[in-house]
PDB file of C-alpha atoms in Angstrom:
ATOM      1  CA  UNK A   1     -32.754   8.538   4.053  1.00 41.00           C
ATOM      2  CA  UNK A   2     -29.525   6.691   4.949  1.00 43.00           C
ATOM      3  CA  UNK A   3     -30.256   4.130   3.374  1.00 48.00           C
ATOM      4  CA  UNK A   4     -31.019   5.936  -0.085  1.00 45.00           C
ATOM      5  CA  UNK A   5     -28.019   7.217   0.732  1.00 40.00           C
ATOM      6  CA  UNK A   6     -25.940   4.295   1.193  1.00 43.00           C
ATOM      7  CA  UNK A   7     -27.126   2.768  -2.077  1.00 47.00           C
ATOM      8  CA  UNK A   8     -25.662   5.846  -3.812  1.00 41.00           C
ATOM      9  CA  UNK A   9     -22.454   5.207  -1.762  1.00 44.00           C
ATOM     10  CA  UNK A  10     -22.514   1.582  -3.073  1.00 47.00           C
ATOM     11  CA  UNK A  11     -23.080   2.541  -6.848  1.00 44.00           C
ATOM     12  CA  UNK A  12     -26.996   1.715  -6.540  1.00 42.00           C
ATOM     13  CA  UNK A  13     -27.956   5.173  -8.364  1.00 47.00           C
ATOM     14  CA  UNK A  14     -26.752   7.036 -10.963  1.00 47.00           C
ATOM     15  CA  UNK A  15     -26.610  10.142  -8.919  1.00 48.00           C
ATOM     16  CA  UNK A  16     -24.620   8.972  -6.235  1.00 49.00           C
ATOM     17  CA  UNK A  17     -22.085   7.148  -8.457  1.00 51.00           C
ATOM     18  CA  UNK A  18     -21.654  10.857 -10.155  1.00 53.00           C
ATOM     19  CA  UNK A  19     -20.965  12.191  -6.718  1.00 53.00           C
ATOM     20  CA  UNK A  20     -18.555   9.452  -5.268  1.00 53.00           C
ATOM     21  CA  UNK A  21     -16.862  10.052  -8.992  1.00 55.00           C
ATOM     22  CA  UNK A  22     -16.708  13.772  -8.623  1.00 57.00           C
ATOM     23  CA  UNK A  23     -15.561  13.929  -5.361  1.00 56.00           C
ATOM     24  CA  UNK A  24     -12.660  11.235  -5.598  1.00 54.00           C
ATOM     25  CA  UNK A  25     -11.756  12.979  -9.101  1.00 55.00           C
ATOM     26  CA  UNK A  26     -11.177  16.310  -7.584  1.00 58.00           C
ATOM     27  CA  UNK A  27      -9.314  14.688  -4.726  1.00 57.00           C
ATOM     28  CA  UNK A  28      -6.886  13.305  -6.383  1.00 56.00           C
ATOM     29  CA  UNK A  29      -6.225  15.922  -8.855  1.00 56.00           C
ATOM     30  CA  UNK A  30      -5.816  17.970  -5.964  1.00 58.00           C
ATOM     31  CA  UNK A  31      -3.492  15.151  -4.532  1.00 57.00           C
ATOM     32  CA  UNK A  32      -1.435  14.915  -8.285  1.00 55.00           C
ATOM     33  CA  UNK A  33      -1.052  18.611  -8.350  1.00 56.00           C
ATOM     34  CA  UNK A  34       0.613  19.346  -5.069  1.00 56.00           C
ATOM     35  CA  UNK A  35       3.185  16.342  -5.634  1.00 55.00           C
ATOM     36  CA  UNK A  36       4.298  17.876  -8.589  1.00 54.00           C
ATOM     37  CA  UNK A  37       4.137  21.745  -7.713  1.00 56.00           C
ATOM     38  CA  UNK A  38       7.494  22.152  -8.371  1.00 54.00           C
ATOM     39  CA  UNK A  39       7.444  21.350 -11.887  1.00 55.00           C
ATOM     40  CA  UNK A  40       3.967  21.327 -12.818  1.00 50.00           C
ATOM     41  CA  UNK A  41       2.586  18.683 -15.188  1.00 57.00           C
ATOM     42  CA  UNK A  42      -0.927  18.347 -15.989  1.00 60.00           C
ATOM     43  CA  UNK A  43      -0.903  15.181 -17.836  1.00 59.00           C
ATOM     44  CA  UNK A  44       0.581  13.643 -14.451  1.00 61.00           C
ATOM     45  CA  UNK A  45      -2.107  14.985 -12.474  1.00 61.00           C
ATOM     46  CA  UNK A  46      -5.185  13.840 -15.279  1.00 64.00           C
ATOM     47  CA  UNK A  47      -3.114  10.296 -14.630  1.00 66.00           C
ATOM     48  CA  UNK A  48      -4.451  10.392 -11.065  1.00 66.00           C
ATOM     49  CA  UNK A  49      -7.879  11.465 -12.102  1.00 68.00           C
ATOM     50  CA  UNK A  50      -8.778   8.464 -14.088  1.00 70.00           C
ATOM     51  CA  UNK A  51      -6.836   6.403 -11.595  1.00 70.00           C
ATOM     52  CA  UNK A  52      -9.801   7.779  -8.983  1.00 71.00           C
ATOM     53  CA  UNK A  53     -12.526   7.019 -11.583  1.00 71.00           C
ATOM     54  CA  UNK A  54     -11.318   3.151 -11.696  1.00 71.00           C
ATOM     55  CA  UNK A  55     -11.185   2.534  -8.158  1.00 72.00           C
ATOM     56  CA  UNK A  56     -13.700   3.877  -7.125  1.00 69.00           C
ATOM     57  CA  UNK A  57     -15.742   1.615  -9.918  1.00 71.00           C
ATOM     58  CA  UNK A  58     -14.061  -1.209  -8.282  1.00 75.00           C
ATOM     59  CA  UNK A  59     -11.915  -1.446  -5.261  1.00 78.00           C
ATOM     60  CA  UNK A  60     -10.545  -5.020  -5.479  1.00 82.00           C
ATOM     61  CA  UNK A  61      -8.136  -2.747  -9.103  1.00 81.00           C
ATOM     62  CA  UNK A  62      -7.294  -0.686  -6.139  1.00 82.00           C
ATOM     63  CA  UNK A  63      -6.317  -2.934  -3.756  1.00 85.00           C
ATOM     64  CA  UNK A  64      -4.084  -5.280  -6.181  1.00 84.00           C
ATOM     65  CA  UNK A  65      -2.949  -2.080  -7.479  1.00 83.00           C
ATOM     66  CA  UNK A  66      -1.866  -1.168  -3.939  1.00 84.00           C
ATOM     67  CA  UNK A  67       0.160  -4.031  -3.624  1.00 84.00           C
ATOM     68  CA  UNK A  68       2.001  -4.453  -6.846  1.00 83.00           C
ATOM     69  CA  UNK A  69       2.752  -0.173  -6.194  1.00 83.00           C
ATOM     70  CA  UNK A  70       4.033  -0.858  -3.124  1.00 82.00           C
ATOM     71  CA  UNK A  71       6.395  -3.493  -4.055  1.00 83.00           C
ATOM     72  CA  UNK A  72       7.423  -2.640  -7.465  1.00 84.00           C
ATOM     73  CA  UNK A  73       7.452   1.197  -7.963  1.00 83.00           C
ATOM     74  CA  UNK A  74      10.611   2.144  -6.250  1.00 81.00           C
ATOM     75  CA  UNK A  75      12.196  -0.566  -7.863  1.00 81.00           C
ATOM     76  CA  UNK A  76      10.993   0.315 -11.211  1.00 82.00           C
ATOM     77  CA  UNK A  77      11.630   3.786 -10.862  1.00 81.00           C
ATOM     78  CA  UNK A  78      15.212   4.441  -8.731  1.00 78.00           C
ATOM     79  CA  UNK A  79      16.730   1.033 -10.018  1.00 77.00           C
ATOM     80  CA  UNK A  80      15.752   0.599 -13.478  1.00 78.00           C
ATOM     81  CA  UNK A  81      14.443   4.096 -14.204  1.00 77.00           C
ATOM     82  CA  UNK A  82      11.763   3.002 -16.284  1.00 79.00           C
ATOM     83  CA  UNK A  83       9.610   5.523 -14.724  1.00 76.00           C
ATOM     84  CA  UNK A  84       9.484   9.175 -13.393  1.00 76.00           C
ATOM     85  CA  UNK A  85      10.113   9.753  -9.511  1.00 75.00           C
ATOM     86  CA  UNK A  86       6.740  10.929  -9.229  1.00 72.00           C
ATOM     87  CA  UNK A  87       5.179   7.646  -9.751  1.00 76.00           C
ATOM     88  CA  UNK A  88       7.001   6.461  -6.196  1.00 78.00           C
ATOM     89  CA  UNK A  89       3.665   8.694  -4.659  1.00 78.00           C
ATOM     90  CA  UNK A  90       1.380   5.867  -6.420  1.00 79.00           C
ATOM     91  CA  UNK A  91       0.880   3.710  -2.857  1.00 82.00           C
ATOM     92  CA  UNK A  92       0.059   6.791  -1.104  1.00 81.00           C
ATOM     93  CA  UNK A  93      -2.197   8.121  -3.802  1.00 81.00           C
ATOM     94  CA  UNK A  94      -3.925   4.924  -4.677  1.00 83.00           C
ATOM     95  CA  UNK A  95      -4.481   4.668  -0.527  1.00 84.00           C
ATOM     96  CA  UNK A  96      -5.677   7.934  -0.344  1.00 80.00           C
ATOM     97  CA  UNK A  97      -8.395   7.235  -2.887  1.00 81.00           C
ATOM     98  CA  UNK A  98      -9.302   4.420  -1.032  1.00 83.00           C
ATOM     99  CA  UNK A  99      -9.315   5.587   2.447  1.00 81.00           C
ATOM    100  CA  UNK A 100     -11.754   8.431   1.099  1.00 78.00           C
ATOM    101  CA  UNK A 101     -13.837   5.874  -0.559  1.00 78.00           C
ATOM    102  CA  UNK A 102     -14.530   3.871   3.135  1.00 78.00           C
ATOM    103  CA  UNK A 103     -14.759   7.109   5.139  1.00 76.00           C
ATOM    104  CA  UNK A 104     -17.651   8.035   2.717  1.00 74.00           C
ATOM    105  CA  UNK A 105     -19.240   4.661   2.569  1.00 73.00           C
ATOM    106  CA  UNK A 106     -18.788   4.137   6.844  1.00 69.00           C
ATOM    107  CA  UNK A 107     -20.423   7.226   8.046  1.00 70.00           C
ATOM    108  CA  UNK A 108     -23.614   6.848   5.861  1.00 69.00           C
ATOM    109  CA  UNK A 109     -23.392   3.385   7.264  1.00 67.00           C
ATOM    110  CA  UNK A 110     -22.278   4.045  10.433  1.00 60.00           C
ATOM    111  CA  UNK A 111     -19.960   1.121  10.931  1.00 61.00           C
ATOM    112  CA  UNK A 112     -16.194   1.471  10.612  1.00 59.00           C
ATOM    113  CA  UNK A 113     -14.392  -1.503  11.716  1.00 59.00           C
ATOM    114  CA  UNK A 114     -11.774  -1.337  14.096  1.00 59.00           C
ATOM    115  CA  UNK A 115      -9.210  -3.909  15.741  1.00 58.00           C
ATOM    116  CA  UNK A 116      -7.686  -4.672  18.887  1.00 60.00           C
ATOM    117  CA  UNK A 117      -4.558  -2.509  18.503  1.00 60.00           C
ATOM    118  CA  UNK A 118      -6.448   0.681  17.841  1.00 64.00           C
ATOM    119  CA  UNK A 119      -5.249   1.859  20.791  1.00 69.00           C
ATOM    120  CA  UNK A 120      -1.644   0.862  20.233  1.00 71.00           C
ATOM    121  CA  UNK A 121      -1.747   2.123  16.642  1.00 66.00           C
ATOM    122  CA  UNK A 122      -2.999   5.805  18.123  1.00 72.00           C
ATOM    123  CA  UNK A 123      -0.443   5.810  20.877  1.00 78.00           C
ATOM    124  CA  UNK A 124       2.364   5.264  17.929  1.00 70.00           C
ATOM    125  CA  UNK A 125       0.793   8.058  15.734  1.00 71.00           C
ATOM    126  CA  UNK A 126       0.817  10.013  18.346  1.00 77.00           C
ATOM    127  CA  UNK A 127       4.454   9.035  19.688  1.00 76.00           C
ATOM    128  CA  UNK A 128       5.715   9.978  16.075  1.00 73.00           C
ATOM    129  CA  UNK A 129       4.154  13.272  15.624  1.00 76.00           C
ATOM    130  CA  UNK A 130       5.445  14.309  19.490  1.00 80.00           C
ATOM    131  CA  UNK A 131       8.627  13.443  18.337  1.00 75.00           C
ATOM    132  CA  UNK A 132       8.212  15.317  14.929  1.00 74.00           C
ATOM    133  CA  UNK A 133       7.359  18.556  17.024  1.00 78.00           C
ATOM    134  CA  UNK A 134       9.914  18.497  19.634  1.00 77.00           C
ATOM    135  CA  UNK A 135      12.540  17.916  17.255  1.00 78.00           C
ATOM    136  CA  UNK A 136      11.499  20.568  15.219  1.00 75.00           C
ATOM    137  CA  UNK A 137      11.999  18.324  12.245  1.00 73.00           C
ATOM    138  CA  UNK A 138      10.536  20.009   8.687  1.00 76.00           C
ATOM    139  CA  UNK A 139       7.213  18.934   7.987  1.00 72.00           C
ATOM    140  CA  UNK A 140       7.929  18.201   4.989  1.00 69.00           C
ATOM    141  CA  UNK A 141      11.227  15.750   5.531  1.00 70.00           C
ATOM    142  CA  UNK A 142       9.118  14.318   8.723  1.00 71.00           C
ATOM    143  CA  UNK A 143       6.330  13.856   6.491  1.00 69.00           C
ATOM    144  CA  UNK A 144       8.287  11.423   4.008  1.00 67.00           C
ATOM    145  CA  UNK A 145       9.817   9.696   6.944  1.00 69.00           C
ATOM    146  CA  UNK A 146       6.147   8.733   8.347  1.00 71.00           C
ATOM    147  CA  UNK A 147       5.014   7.512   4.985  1.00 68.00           C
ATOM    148  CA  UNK A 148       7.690   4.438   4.571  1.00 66.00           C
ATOM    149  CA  UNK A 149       5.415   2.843   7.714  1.00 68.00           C
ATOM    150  CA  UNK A 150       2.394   4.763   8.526  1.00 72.00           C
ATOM    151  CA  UNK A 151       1.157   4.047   4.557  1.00 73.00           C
ATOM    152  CA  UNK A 152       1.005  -0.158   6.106  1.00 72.00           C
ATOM    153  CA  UNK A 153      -1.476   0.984   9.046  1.00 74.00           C
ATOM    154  CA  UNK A 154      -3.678   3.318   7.124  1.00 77.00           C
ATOM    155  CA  UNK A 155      -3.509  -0.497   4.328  1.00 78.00           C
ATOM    156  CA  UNK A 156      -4.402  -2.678   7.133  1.00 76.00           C
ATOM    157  CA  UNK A 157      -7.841  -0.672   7.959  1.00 76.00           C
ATOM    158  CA  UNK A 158      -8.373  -0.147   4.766  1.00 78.00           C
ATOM    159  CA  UNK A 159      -8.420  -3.721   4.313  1.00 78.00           C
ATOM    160  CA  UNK A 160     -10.326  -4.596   7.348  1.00 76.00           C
ATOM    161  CA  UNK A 161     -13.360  -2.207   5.944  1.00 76.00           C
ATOM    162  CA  UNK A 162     -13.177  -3.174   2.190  1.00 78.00           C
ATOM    163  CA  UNK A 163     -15.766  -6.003   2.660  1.00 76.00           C
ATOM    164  CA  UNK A 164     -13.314  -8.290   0.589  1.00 79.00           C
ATOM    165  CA  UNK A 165     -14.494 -11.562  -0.295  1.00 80.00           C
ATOM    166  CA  UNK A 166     -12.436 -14.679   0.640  1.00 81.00           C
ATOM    167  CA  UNK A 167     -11.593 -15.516  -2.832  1.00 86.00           C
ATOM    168  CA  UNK A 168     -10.360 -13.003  -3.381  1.00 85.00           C
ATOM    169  CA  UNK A 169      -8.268 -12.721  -0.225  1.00 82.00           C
ATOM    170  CA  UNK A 170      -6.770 -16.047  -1.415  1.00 84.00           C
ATOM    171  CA  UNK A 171      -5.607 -14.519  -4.700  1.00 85.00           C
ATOM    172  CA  UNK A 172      -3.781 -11.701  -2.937  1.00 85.00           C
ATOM    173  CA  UNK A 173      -2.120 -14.277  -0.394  1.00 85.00           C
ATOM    174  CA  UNK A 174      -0.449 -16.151  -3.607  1.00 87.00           C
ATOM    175  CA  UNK A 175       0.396 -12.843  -5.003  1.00 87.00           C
ATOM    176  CA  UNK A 176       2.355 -11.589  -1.962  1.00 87.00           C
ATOM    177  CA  UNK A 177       4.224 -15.080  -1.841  1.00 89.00           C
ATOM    178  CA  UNK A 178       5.280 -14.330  -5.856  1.00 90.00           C
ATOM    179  CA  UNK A 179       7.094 -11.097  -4.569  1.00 89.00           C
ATOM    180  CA  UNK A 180       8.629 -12.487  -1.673  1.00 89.00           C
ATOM    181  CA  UNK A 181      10.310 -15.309  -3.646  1.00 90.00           C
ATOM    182  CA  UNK A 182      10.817 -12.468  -6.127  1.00 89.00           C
ATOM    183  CA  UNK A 183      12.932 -10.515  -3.835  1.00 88.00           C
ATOM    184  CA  UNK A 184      15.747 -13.377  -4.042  1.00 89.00           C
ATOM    185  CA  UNK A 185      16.999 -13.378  -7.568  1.00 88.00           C
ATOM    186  CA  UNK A 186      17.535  -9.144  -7.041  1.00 86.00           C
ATOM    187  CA  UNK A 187      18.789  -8.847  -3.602  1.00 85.00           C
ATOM    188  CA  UNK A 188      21.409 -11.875  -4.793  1.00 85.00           C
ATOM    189  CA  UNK A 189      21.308  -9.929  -8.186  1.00 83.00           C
ATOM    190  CA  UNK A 190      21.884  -5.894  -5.986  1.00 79.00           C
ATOM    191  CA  UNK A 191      24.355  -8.037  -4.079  1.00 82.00           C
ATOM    192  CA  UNK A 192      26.609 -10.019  -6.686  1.00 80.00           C
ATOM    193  CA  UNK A 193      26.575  -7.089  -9.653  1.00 74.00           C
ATOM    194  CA  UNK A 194      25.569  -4.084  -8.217  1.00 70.00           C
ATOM    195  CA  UNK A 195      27.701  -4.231  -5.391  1.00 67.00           C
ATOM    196  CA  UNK A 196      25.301  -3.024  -2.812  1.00 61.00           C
ATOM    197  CA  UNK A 197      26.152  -4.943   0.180  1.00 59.00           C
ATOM    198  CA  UNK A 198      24.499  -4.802   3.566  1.00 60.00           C
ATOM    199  CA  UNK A 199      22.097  -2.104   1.630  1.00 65.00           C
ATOM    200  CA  UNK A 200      20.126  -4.708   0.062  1.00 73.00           C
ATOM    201  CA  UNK A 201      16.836  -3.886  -0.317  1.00 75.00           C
ATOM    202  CA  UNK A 202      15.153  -5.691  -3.091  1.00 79.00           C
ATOM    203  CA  UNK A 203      12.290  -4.200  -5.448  1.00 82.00           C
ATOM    204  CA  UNK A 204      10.855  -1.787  -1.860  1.00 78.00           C
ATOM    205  CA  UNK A 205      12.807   0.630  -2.491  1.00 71.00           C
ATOM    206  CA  UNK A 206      15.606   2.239  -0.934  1.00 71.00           C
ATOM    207  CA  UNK A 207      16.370   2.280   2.760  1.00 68.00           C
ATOM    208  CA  UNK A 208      13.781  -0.402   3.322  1.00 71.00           C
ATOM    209  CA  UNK A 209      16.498  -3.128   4.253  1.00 74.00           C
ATOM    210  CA  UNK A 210      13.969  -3.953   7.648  1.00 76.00           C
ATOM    211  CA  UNK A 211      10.720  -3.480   6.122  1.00 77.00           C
ATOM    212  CA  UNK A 212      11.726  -6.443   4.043  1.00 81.00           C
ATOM    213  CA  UNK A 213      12.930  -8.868   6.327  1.00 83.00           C
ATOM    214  CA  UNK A 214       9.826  -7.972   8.232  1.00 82.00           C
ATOM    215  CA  UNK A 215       7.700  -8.766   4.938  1.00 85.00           C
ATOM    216  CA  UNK A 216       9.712 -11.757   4.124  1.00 88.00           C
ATOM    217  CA  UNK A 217       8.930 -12.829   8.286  1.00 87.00           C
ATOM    218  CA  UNK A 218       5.266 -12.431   7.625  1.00 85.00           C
ATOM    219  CA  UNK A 219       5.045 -14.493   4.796  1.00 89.00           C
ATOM    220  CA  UNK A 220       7.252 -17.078   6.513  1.00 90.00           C
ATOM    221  CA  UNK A 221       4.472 -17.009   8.704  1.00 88.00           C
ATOM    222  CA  UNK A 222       2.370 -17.379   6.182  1.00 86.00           C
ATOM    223  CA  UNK A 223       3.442 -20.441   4.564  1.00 90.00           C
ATOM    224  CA  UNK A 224       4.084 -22.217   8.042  1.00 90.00           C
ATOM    225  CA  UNK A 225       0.189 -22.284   8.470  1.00 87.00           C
ATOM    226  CA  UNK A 226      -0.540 -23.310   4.820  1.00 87.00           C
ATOM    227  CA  UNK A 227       1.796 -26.494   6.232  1.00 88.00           C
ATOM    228  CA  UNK A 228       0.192 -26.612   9.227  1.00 89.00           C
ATOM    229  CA  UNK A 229      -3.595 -27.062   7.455  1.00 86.00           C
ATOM    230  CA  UNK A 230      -2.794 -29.038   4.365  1.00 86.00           C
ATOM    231  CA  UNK A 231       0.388 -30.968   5.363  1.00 84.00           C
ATOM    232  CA  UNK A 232       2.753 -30.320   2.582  1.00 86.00           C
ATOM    233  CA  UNK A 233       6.035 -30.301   2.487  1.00 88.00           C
ATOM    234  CA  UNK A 234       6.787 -28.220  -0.219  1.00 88.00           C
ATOM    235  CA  UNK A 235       5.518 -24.967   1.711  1.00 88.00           C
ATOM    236  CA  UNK A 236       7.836 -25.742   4.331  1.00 87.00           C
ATOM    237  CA  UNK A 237      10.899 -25.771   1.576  1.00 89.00           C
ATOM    238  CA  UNK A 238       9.401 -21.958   0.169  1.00 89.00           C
ATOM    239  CA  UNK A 239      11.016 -20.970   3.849  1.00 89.00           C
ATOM    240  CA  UNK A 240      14.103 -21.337   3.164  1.00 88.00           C
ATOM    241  CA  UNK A 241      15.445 -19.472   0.446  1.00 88.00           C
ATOM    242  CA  UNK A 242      13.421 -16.490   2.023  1.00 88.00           C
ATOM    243  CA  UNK A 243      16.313 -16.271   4.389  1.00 87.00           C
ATOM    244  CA  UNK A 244      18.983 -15.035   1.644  1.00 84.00           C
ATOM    245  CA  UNK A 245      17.848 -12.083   1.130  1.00 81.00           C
ATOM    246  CA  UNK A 246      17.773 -11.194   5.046  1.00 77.00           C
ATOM    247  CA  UNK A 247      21.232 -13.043   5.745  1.00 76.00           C
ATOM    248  CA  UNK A 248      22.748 -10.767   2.480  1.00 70.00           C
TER     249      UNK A 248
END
């Protein structure tokens, strides 16, 4: 039986493809609607629907996706306001879907992956919401504050349980290393033009000044272990510039 059942899960049958589809569909309509309560529109919300009905039909969309949303978005909407503020909900929407995808999948298979921070990661959940509640903060305001850095620790399980193939890992390694070196033509271009100063953020958005010399760190860290296996120089010479955006 759990294995019938984790063949629908998988996309093996027609029927369980219809429920996976059904389910995620109503989720995220759900999900579209309440982010846009205040001025309903039901276009926006259908938007999300389909979104569900791709991903779910293939997670690797969702996951690149994920990353170009996360990156770009804010950018794209505050900066150059090529797009409504409601598409800045995209990462969290798009890792929703997802998340509900592996839950689904992981308890008819009875294997969800964990690391060896679980522990720390619960004891900073935990930490957060504590402090949430004895500040008395509004849910809603502490709620927007959690997603700028909870969203990366709900990513990196989701990640850890997609079953991603190493090819395709590879792809989204040279991906992330386009963005970082991305980053330094805008900050210097926020900097120079826009006048923004130490507020340089880059395409994450506002307010993210750390989370992007964090993210410029990590694929620092990156690129010193592409040197360190294939012995070229040139990855070594990608470090460097990565430091103007931090230093501006």
């Amino acid at each position: 039986m759990r294995r019938a059942l984790l063949n629908y899960a998988n996309g093996a049958g027609v029927l369980g493809q219809l429920m996976l589809l059904v389910l995620t569909l109503g989720f995220s309509l759900t999900l579209g609607v309440m982010i846009i309560a205040s001025r309903p529109s039901w276009w926006f919300a259908s938007l999300f629907g389909i979104l569900a009905l791709i991903l779910f039909m293939n997670h690797n969309i969702g996951v690149l996706m994920l990353f170009v949303s996360i990156f770009l978005i804010d950018w794209i909407s505050e900066f150059l306001g090529l797009l409504p503020r409601q598409f800045t909900w995209l990462p969290e929407i798009i890792l929703a879907i997802l998340f509900a995808k592996i839950i689904f999948l992981k308890i008819v298979n009875k294997n969800i992956l964990g690391s060896s921070i679980d522990k720390l990661m619960l004891l900073l959940i935990c930490s957060a919401i504590i402090g949430a509640v004895v500040n008395a903060m509004n849910p809603i305001v502490a709620i927007l504050g959690f997603r700028n850095f909870f969203k990366y620790i709900i990513m990196f399980y989701i990640l850890l349980n997609l079953n991603l193939d190493e090819i395709f890992f590879k792809k989204m390694i040279k991906l992330l290393i386009i963005v970082a070196l991305l980053q330094i033509p805008i900050t210097i271009a926020e900097w120079q033009i826009y006048g923004i100063g130490d507020n340089v953020v880059g395409t994450l958005g506002r307010n993210t000044t750390g989370v992007m010399a964090i993210f410029l760190a990590f694929i620092a860290s990156f690129l010193i272990g592409f040197y360190m296996h294939s012995g070229k120089i040139l990855y070594l010479l990608m470090i460097v510039p990565l430091f103007i955006p931090i230093v501006l």
